[in-house]
Amino acid sequence: MLNVLSAGRGLGEARQLAALYDYPDRLDDAYVQVNFVSSADGAATVDGDSECLSSPADRWVLGMARTLADVVMVGVNTCVSGAYETIRVDPDLRESLRLSPHPPLAIVTNRCSLGPDAPQIAQAPVPPVVITCRDAPAAARRDLIAAGADLLTVGDSRVDLRGALVALAERGLRRIDCEGGPTLFGTLVREDLVDVLCLTVSPVLAGGPDGRIAVHGQSAAVRPMRLESVLEADGSLFVRYRRPRRSPSA
């Protein structure tokens, strides 16, 4: 099951990786693949930064996850702290898969705290989707709509993620690449909405106070997952876990 991910990353291997990480065919509902990197001892960041846990192979796998997706979903804090002004994808591979040239960014924010002048909104190559709730300030929602964002309002005081996934699927955005952060991931786990976890385990020990890749304010929820594949490159492991198929009566 352990395969070596080549440092060369040629076209043939890219297509093999795409086949491994691709979504099921003919989806009727939203399908959520979560992508994260962690240290070998479970830290999501080192002093608040995840970049030092990444590697060229990790960035290639992440780029493949984005290339295969209909939409890239992130929480607002991750959106602000990460490089989400531009999401790089492989346009030729997307065209061969009959996907749109560029996946939109879907930003989850309870308060519409990302303004219309933010580069993730103002400089987006395609209109972003802002997922918020009815208690978000009305003026902030109007400003985002005026800036061209596709505003999706689900839930009262907090975003209803289950309703958000239904609304994304209704827009034809069923192949969802979720990149966190930990609170968004933890809530998806809590609501049992994660179909696949794509985890890069970096060959470092971090220690320190940094948190896990998934957190939630309520009690833990155990969700069984099945190991699908393991790749290795330069000491990093690229592990995929899939939620077991539900029975028709579930």
XYZ file of C-alpha atoms in Angstrom:
250
model
C 0.000 0.000 0.000
C 2.988 2.314 0.551
C 4.011 3.924 -2.738
C 6.759 6.454 -3.348
C 5.678 9.814 -4.728
C 8.320 10.804 -7.274
C 10.075 14.122 -6.934
C 9.890 14.490 -10.720
C 6.086 14.741 -10.826
C 5.747 14.177 -14.562
C 2.541 14.126 -16.576
C 2.053 10.387 -16.189
C 2.395 10.512 -12.431
C 0.141 13.567 -12.285
C -2.629 11.587 -13.969
C -2.079 8.672 -11.578
C -2.310 11.040 -8.613
C -5.444 12.614 -10.080
C -7.062 9.175 -10.389
C -6.162 8.393 -6.775
C -7.429 11.676 -5.334
C -10.421 12.162 -7.630
C -14.032 12.332 -6.489
C -16.725 9.720 -7.232
C -18.490 10.017 -10.579
C -21.998 11.428 -10.978
C -22.383 12.991 -7.560
C -25.890 14.072 -6.556
C -24.882 15.589 -3.215
C -21.898 17.487 -1.854
C -18.792 15.371 -1.262
C -16.245 16.805 1.180
C -12.533 16.033 0.988
C -10.595 17.728 3.795
C -6.894 18.495 3.253
C -4.494 19.125 6.133
C -0.840 18.870 7.089
C 0.399 18.037 10.576
C 3.658 17.259 12.334
C 4.422 13.653 13.255
C 3.318 14.445 16.831
C -0.007 15.927 15.722
C 0.551 19.696 15.622
C -1.427 21.599 12.986
C 1.005 24.517 13.075
C 4.342 25.557 14.561
C 4.054 28.916 16.312
C 0.825 29.462 14.394
C 2.311 28.741 10.959
C 1.721 25.563 8.920
C 4.094 26.461 6.076
C 7.123 24.952 7.832
C 5.301 21.596 7.900
C 4.785 21.618 4.140
C 7.112 20.504 1.340
C 7.221 20.634 -2.470
C 5.446 17.267 -2.655
C 2.803 18.438 -0.176
C 2.176 21.570 -2.210
C 1.869 19.442 -5.363
C -0.706 17.173 -3.712
C -2.594 20.219 -2.416
C -2.550 21.708 -5.908
C -3.985 18.456 -7.253
C -6.753 18.541 -4.641
C -7.661 22.047 -5.775
C -7.469 21.117 -9.443
C -9.969 18.288 -8.971
C -12.476 20.328 -6.941
C -15.565 22.300 -7.918
C -14.964 24.660 -4.986
C -12.317 25.305 -2.309
C -13.910 25.886 1.103
C -12.111 27.603 4.012
C -12.970 29.337 7.251
C -12.521 33.092 7.285
C -9.462 33.052 9.581
C -7.689 30.542 7.372
C -8.681 32.589 4.345
C -7.094 35.723 5.805
C -3.917 34.048 7.065
C -3.315 31.904 3.982
C -2.462 32.743 0.386
C -6.012 32.581 -0.972
C -5.897 35.591 -3.272
C -5.041 33.129 -6.056
C -5.702 29.402 -6.082
C -3.332 27.774 -8.545
C -4.678 24.814 -10.500
C -3.688 22.770 -13.551
C -5.902 24.282 -16.297
C -5.179 21.523 -18.831
C -6.138 18.786 -16.390
C -9.309 20.659 -15.396
C -10.254 21.010 -19.049
C -9.678 17.300 -19.661
C -11.962 16.543 -16.705
C -14.601 18.959 -18.061
C -14.355 21.197 -15.030
C -14.631 24.991 -15.068
C -11.321 26.815 -15.659
C -11.050 27.889 -12.027
C -12.756 26.708 -8.806
C -14.355 29.474 -6.717
C -13.322 30.081 -3.139
C -16.070 29.481 -0.548
C -15.458 31.429 2.664
C -17.296 30.420 5.853
C -17.884 33.401 8.161
C -20.539 33.879 10.824
C -20.170 37.673 10.835
C -19.181 38.488 7.233
C -15.941 39.751 8.724
C -14.106 39.753 5.387
C -14.821 43.078 3.706
C -15.445 43.681 -0.022
C -11.988 45.233 -0.455
C -10.169 42.133 0.817
C -8.032 40.651 -1.980
C -9.787 37.292 -1.611
C -12.956 39.120 -2.687
C -11.784 42.008 -4.854
C -9.054 40.106 -6.740
C -10.754 36.722 -7.065
C -10.535 35.332 -10.640
C -14.108 34.052 -10.291
C -16.806 35.342 -7.913
C -16.243 33.853 -4.455
C -18.997 32.234 -2.419
C -19.440 33.758 1.046
C -21.254 31.392 3.407
C -22.789 33.214 6.350
C -25.837 33.238 8.633
C -28.897 35.436 9.103
C -27.467 37.225 12.167
C -24.512 38.562 10.171
C -24.673 42.382 9.806
C -27.022 43.291 6.955
C -24.736 46.090 5.742
C -21.777 43.706 5.484
C -23.874 41.259 3.495
C -25.044 43.988 1.108
C -21.462 45.189 0.586
C -20.279 41.699 -0.327
C -23.123 41.225 -2.795
C -22.312 44.606 -4.354
C -18.679 43.472 -4.698
C -19.808 40.467 -6.747
C -19.717 37.737 -4.103
C -22.271 34.942 -4.239
C -23.764 35.242 -0.746
C -25.125 32.038 0.739
C -27.096 32.561 3.980
C -27.742 29.388 6.010
C -28.446 29.226 9.729
C -29.454 31.840 12.293
C -26.630 32.794 14.706
C -24.076 30.410 13.175
C -23.533 28.928 9.737
C -25.481 25.716 9.220
C -22.823 23.638 7.470
C -25.207 20.886 6.446
C -27.453 23.473 4.815
C -24.393 25.104 3.235
C -23.370 21.831 1.575
C -26.889 21.379 0.220
C -26.839 24.912 -1.188
C -23.400 24.399 -2.774
C -24.609 21.172 -4.397
C -27.622 23.023 -5.795
C -25.142 25.418 -7.455
C -23.363 22.440 -9.040
C -20.454 22.718 -6.574
C -20.412 19.148 -5.297
C -16.688 18.333 -5.311
C -15.613 20.243 -2.200
C -11.970 20.655 -1.198
C -12.015 21.888 2.426
C -8.731 23.270 3.738
C -9.772 24.211 7.268
C -9.001 25.716 9.594
C -9.276 23.443 12.610
C -12.587 24.902 13.837
C -14.299 24.405 10.486
C -12.858 20.896 10.207
C -13.897 20.090 13.771
C -17.446 21.235 13.093
C -17.616 19.127 9.925
C -16.455 16.124 11.980
C -19.042 16.901 14.639
C -21.798 17.034 12.013
C -20.472 13.868 10.299
C -19.975 15.694 7.010
C -16.423 14.575 6.149
C -16.226 12.024 3.342
C -12.432 11.887 2.921
C -9.461 13.139 4.925
C -6.277 13.742 2.929
C -3.553 14.173 5.557
C 0.109 14.980 5.048
C 2.226 13.846 8.003
C 5.417 15.884 8.078
C 8.588 14.175 9.413
C 9.124 16.654 12.256
C 8.298 16.867 15.955
C 6.812 20.184 17.038
C 5.848 20.039 20.704
C 4.744 23.434 21.993
C 1.205 24.752 22.506
C -0.049 24.552 18.915
C -3.398 22.798 18.485
C -4.711 19.862 16.490
C -6.033 19.893 12.932
C -9.651 19.563 14.154
C -11.167 21.263 17.208
C -14.698 21.753 18.465
C -16.104 23.261 21.651
C -18.360 20.281 22.379
C -17.513 16.722 23.350
C -15.512 14.601 20.929
C -17.278 12.720 18.144
C -15.708 9.460 16.974
C -16.188 8.918 13.237
C -14.784 5.648 11.819
C -12.700 6.030 8.658
C -11.168 3.467 6.302
C -7.570 3.730 5.102
C -7.555 4.175 1.318
C -3.956 4.906 0.351
C -0.514 5.898 1.635
C 2.158 7.674 -0.402
C 5.648 8.735 0.691
C 7.949 11.499 -0.510
C 11.051 12.824 1.259
C 9.926 11.349 4.570
C 6.417 12.839 4.464
C 3.431 10.512 4.384
C 0.335 11.313 2.322
C -2.530 9.380 3.879
C -6.129 9.189 2.650
C -8.989 8.010 4.844
C -12.518 7.554 3.507
C -15.770 7.362 5.450
C -17.212 3.840 5.137
C -20.186 3.505 2.828
C -23.495 3.838 4.583
C -26.109 1.119 4.252
C -29.253 2.099 2.276
C -31.256 2.098 5.506
C -28.845 4.465 7.348
